[in-house]
mmCIF file of C-alpha atoms in Angstrom:
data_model
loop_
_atom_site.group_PDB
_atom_site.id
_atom_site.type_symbol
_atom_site.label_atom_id
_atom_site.label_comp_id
_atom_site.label_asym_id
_atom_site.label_seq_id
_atom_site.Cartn_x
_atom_site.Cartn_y
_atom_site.Cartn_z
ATOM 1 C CA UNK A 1 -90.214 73.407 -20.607
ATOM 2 C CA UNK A 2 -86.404 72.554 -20.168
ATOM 3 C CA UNK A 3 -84.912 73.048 -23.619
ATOM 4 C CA UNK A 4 -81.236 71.866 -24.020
ATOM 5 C CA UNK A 5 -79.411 72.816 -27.570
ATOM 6 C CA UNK A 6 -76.646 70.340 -29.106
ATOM 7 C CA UNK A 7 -74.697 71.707 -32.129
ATOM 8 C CA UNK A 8 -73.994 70.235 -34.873
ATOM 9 C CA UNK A 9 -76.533 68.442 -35.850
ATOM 10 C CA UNK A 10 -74.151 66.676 -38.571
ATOM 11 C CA UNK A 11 -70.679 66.872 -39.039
ATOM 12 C CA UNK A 12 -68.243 65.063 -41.488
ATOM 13 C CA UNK A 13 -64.867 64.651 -40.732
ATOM 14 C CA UNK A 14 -61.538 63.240 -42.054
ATOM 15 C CA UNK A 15 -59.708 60.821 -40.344
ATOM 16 C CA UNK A 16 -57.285 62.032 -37.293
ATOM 17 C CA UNK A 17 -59.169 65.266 -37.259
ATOM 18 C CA UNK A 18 -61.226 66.399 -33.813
ATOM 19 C CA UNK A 19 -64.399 67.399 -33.364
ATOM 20 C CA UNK A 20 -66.277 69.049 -30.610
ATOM 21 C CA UNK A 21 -69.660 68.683 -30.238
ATOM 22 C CA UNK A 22 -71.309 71.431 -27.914
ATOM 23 C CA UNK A 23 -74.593 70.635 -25.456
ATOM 24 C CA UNK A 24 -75.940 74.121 -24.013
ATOM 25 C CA UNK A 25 -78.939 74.068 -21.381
ATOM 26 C CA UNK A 26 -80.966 76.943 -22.444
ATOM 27 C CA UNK A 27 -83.486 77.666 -20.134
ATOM 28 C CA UNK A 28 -81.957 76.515 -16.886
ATOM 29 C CA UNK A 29 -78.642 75.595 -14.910
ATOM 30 C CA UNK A 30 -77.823 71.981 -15.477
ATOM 31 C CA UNK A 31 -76.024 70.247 -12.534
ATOM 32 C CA UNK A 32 -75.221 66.905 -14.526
ATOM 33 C CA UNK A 33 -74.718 66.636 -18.127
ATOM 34 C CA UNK A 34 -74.266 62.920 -19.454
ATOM 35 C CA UNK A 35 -73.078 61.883 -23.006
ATOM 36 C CA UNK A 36 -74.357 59.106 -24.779
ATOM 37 C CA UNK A 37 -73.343 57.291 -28.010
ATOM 38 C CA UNK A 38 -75.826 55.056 -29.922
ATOM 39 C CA UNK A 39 -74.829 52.892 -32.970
ATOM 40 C CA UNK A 40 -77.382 52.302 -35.452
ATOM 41 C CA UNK A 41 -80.346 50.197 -34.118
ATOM 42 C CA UNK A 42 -78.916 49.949 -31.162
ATOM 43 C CA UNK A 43 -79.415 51.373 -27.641
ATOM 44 C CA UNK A 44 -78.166 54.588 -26.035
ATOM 45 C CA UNK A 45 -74.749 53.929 -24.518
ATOM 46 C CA UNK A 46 -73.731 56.104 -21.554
ATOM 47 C CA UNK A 47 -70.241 57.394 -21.743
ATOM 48 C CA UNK A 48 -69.716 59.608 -19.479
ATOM 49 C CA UNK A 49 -70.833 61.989 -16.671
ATOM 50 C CA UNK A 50 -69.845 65.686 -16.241
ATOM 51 C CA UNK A 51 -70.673 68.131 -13.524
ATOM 52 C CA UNK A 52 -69.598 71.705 -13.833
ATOM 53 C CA UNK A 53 -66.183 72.417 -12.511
ATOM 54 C CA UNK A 54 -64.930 69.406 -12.233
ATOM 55 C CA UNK A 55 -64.212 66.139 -14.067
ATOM 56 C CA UNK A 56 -65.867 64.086 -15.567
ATOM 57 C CA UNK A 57 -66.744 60.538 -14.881
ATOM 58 C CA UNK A 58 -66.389 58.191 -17.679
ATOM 59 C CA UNK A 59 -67.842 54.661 -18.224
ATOM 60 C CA UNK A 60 -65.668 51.278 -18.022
ATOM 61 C CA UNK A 61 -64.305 50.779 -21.332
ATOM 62 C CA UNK A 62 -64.698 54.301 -22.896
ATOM 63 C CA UNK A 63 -61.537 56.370 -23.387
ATOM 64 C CA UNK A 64 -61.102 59.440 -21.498
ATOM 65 C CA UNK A 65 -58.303 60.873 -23.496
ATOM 66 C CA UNK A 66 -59.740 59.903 -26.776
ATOM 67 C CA UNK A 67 -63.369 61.628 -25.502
ATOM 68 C CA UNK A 68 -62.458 65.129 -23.843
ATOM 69 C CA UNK A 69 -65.620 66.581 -21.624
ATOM 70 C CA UNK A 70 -65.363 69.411 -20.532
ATOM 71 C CA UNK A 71 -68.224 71.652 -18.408
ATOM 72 C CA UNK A 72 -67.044 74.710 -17.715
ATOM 73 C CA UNK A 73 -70.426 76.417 -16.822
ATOM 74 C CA UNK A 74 -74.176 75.534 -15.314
ATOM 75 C CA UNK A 75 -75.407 75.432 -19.486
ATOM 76 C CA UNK A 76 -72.186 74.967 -20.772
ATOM 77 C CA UNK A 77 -70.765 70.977 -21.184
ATOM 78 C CA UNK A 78 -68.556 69.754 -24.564
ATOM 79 C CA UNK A 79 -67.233 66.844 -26.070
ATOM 80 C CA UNK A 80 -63.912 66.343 -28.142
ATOM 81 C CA UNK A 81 -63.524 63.896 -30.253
ATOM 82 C CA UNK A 82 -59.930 63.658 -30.721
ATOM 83 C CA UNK A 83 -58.083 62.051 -33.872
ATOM 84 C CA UNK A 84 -61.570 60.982 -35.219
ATOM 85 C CA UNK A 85 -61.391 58.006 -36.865
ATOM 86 C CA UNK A 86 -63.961 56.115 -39.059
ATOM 87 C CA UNK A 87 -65.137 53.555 -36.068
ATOM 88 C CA UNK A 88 -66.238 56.472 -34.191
ATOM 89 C CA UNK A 89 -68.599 57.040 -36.639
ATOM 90 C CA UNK A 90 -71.674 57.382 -34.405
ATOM 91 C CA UNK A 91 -74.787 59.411 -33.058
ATOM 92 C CA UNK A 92 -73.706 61.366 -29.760
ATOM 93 C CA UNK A 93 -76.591 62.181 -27.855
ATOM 94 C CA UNK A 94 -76.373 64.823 -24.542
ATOM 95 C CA UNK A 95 -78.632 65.239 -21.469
ATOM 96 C CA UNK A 96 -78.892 67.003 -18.894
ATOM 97 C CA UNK A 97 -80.723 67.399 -15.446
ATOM 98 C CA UNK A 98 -82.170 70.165 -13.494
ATOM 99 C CA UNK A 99 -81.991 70.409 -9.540
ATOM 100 C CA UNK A 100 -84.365 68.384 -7.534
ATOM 101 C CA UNK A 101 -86.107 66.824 -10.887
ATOM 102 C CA UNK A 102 -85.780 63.134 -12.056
ATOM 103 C CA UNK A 103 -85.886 63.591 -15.311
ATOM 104 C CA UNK A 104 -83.233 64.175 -18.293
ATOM 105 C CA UNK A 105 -83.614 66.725 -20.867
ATOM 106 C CA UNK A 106 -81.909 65.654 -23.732
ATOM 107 C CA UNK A 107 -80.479 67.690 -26.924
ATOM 108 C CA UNK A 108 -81.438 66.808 -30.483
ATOM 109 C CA UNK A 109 -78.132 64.874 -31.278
ATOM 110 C CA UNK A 110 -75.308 64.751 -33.316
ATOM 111 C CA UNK A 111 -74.562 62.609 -36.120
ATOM 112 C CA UNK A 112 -70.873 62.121 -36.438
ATOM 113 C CA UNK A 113 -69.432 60.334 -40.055
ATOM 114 C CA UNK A 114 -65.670 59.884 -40.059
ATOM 115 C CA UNK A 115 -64.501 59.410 -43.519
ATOM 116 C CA UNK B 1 -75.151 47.838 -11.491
ATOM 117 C CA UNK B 2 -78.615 48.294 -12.736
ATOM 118 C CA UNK B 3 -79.474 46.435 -15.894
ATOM 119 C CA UNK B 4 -82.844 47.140 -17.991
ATOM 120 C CA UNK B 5 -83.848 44.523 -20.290
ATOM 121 C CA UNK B 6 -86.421 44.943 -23.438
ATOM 122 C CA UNK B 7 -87.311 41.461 -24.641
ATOM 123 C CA UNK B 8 -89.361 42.279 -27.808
ATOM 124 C CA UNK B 9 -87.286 43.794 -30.374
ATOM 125 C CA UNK B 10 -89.775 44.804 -32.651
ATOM 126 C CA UNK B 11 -93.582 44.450 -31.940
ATOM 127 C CA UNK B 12 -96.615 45.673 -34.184
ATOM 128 C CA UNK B 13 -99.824 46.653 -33.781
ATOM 129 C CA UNK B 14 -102.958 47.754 -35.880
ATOM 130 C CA UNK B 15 -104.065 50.957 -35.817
ATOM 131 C CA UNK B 16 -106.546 51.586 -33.177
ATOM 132 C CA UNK B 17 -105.843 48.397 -30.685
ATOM 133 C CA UNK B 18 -103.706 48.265 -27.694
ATOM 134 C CA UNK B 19 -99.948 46.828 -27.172
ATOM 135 C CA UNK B 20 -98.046 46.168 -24.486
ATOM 136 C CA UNK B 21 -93.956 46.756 -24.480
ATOM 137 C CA UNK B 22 -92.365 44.307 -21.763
ATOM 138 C CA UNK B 23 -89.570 45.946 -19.737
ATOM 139 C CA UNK B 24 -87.453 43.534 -16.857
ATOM 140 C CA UNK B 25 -84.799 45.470 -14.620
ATOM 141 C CA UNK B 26 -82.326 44.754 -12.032
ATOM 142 C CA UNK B 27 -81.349 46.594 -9.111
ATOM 143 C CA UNK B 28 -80.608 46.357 -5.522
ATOM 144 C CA UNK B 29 -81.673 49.442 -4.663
ATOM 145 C CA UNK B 30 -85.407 50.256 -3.180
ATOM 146 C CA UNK B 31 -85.510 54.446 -4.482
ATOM 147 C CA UNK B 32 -85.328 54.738 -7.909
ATOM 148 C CA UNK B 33 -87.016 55.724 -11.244
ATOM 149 C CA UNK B 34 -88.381 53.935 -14.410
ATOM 150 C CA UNK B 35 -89.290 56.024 -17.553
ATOM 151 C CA UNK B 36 -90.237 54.856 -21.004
ATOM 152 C CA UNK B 37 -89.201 56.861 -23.507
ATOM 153 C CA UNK B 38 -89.956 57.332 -27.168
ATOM 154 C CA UNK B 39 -87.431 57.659 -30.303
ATOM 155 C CA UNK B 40 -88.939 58.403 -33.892
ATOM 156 C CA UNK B 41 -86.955 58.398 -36.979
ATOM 157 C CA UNK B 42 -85.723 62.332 -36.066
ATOM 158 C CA UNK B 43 -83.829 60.587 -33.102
ATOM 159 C CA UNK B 44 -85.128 63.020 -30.579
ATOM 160 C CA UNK B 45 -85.516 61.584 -27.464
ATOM 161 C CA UNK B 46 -89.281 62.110 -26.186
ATOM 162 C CA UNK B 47 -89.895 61.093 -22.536
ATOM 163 C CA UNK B 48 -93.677 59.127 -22.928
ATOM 164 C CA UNK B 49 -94.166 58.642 -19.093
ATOM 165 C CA UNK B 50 -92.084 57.848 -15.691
ATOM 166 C CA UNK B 51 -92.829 56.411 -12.523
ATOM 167 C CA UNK B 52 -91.673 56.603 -8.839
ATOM 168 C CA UNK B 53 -90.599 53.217 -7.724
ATOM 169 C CA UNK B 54 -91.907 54.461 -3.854
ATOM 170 C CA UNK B 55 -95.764 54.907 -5.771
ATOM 171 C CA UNK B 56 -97.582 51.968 -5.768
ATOM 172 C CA UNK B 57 -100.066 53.410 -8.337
ATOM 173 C CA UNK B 58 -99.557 53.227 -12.199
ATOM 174 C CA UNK B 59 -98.749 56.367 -14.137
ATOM 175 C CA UNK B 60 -100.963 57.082 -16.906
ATOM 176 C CA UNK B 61 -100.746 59.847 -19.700
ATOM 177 C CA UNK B 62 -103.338 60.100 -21.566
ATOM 178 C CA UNK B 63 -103.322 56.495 -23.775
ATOM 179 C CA UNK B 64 -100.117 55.294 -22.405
ATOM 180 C CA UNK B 65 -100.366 53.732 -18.974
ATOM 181 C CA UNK B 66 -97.863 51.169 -17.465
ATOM 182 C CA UNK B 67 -98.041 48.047 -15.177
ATOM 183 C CA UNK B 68 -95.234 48.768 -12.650
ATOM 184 C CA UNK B 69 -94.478 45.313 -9.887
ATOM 185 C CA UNK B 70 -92.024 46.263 -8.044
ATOM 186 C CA UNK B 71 -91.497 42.458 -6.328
ATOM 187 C CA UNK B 72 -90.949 41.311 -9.837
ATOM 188 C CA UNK B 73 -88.994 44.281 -11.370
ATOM 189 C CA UNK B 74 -90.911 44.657 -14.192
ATOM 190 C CA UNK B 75 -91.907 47.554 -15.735
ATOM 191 C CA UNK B 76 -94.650 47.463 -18.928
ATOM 192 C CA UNK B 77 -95.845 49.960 -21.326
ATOM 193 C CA UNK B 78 -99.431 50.071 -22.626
ATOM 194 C CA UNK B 79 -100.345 52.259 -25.647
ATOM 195 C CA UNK B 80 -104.265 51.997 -26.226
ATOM 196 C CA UNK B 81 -105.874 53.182 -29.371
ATOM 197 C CA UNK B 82 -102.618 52.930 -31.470
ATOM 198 C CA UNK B 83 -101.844 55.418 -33.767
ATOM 199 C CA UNK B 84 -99.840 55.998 -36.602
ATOM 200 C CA UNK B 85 -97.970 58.294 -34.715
ATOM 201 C CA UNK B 86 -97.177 56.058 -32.234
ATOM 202 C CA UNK B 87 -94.549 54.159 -34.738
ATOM 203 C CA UNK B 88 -91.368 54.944 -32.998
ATOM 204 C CA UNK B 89 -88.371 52.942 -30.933
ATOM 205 C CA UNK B 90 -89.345 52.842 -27.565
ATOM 206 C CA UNK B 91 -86.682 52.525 -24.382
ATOM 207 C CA UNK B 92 -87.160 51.864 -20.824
ATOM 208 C CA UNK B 93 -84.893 53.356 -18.912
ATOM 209 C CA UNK B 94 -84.043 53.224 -15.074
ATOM 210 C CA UNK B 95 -82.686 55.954 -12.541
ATOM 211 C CA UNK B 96 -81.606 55.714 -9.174
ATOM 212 C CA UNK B 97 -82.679 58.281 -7.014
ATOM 213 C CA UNK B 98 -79.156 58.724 -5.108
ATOM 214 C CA UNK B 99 -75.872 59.218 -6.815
ATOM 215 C CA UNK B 100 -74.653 60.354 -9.592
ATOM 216 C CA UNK B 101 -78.480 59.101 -11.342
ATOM 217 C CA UNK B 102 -77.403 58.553 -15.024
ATOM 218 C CA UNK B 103 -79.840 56.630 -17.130
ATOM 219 C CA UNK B 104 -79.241 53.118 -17.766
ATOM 220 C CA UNK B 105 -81.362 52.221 -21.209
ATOM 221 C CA UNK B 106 -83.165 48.923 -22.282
ATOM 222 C CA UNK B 107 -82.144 47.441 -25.805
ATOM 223 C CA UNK B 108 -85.207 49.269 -27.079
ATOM 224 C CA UNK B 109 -88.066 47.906 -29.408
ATOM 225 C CA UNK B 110 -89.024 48.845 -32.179
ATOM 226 C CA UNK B 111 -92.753 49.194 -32.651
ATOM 227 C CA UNK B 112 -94.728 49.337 -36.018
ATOM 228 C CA UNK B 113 -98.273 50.501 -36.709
ATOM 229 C CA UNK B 114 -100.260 48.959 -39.487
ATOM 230 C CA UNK B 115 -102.637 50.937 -40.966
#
């Protein structure tokens, strides 16, 4: 099966700090990666869309200088967190898809605390 | 835009019986894909089952099966012989089949199993 790796699992970070959180298709050459953000008992929020080599798409509302993407390779897409601060205190989630299949692989997530 | 909508925030079940999670979407489109997926306390996204909107018949995986009416855009879960297991958030999600096909996600509900 389609195994896609998100690192770290945790991280805790002071305020105006940056973060990058990395999403890493294993086992196969992911076309679309997608980042989502879910609050606590809440649903999975899509925030943007990245396809290697070029840039990514974001979602109405969501700041694209604020959240870097970046998907330089097939198994290779990352997100930036820049200047953290404590309402972006969140779980980022990452998926991916293979060629021809519709279904998303996603990685295990990343827990994100901004103190 | 698509828009999934989960109407039962939290059902519950006892072990052993059968529940159904109630799943509504909107779209204009006629290709597209419906998935439920399941999220326990680890966060990891597990996909339970999909189904082609162009299939008329119901997927089934082992105990879960759905109800899929396309004229009515509804899109139901049912988990027979519950098990503990089973206790978990569960999300509908939706996918077109053109474009740039990023999951759209239902509020979610959260199901418990009683022992």
């Amino acid at each position: 099966g389609a195994v896609v790796s998100q690192h770290p699992s945790w991280v805790i970070c002071k305020s105006g700090t940056s973060v990058k959180i990395e999403c890493r298709s294993l086992d196969f050459q992911a076309t679309t990666m997608f980042w989502y953000r879910q609050f606590p008992k809440q649903s999975l929020m899509l925030m943007a869309t990245s396809n290697e080599g070029s840039k990514a798409t974001y979602e109405q509302g969501v700041e694209k200088d604020k959240f870097l993407i970046n998907h330089a390779s097939l198994t290779l897409s990352t997100l930036t967190v820049t200047s953290a601060h404590p309402e972006d205190s969140s779980f980022y989630i990452c998926s991916a898809s293979r060629a021809r299949e519709e279904k998303l692989f996603f990685g295990s997530g990343t827990q994100l605390s901004v103190l | 835009a698509q828009t999934v909508t989960q109407s039962q925030p939290e059902m519950s079940v006892q072990e052993a019986e059968t529940v159904t999670l109630s799943c509504t979407y909107d779209t204009s489109e006629s290709d597209y894909y419906l998935f439920w997926y399941k999220q326990p306390p680890s966060r990891q996204m597990i996909l339970v089952i999909r189904q082609e909107a162009y299939k008329q018949q119901n997927a089934t995986e082992n105990r879960f099966s759905v109800n899929f009416q396309k004229a009515a855009k509804s899109f139901s879960l049912k988990i027979s012989d519950s098990q503990l297991g089973d206790a978990a958030m569960y999300f509908c999600a939706y996918r077109s089949a053109q474009g740039a096909q990023k999951l759209v996600f239902g509020q979610g509900t959260r199901l418990t199993i009683n022992p």
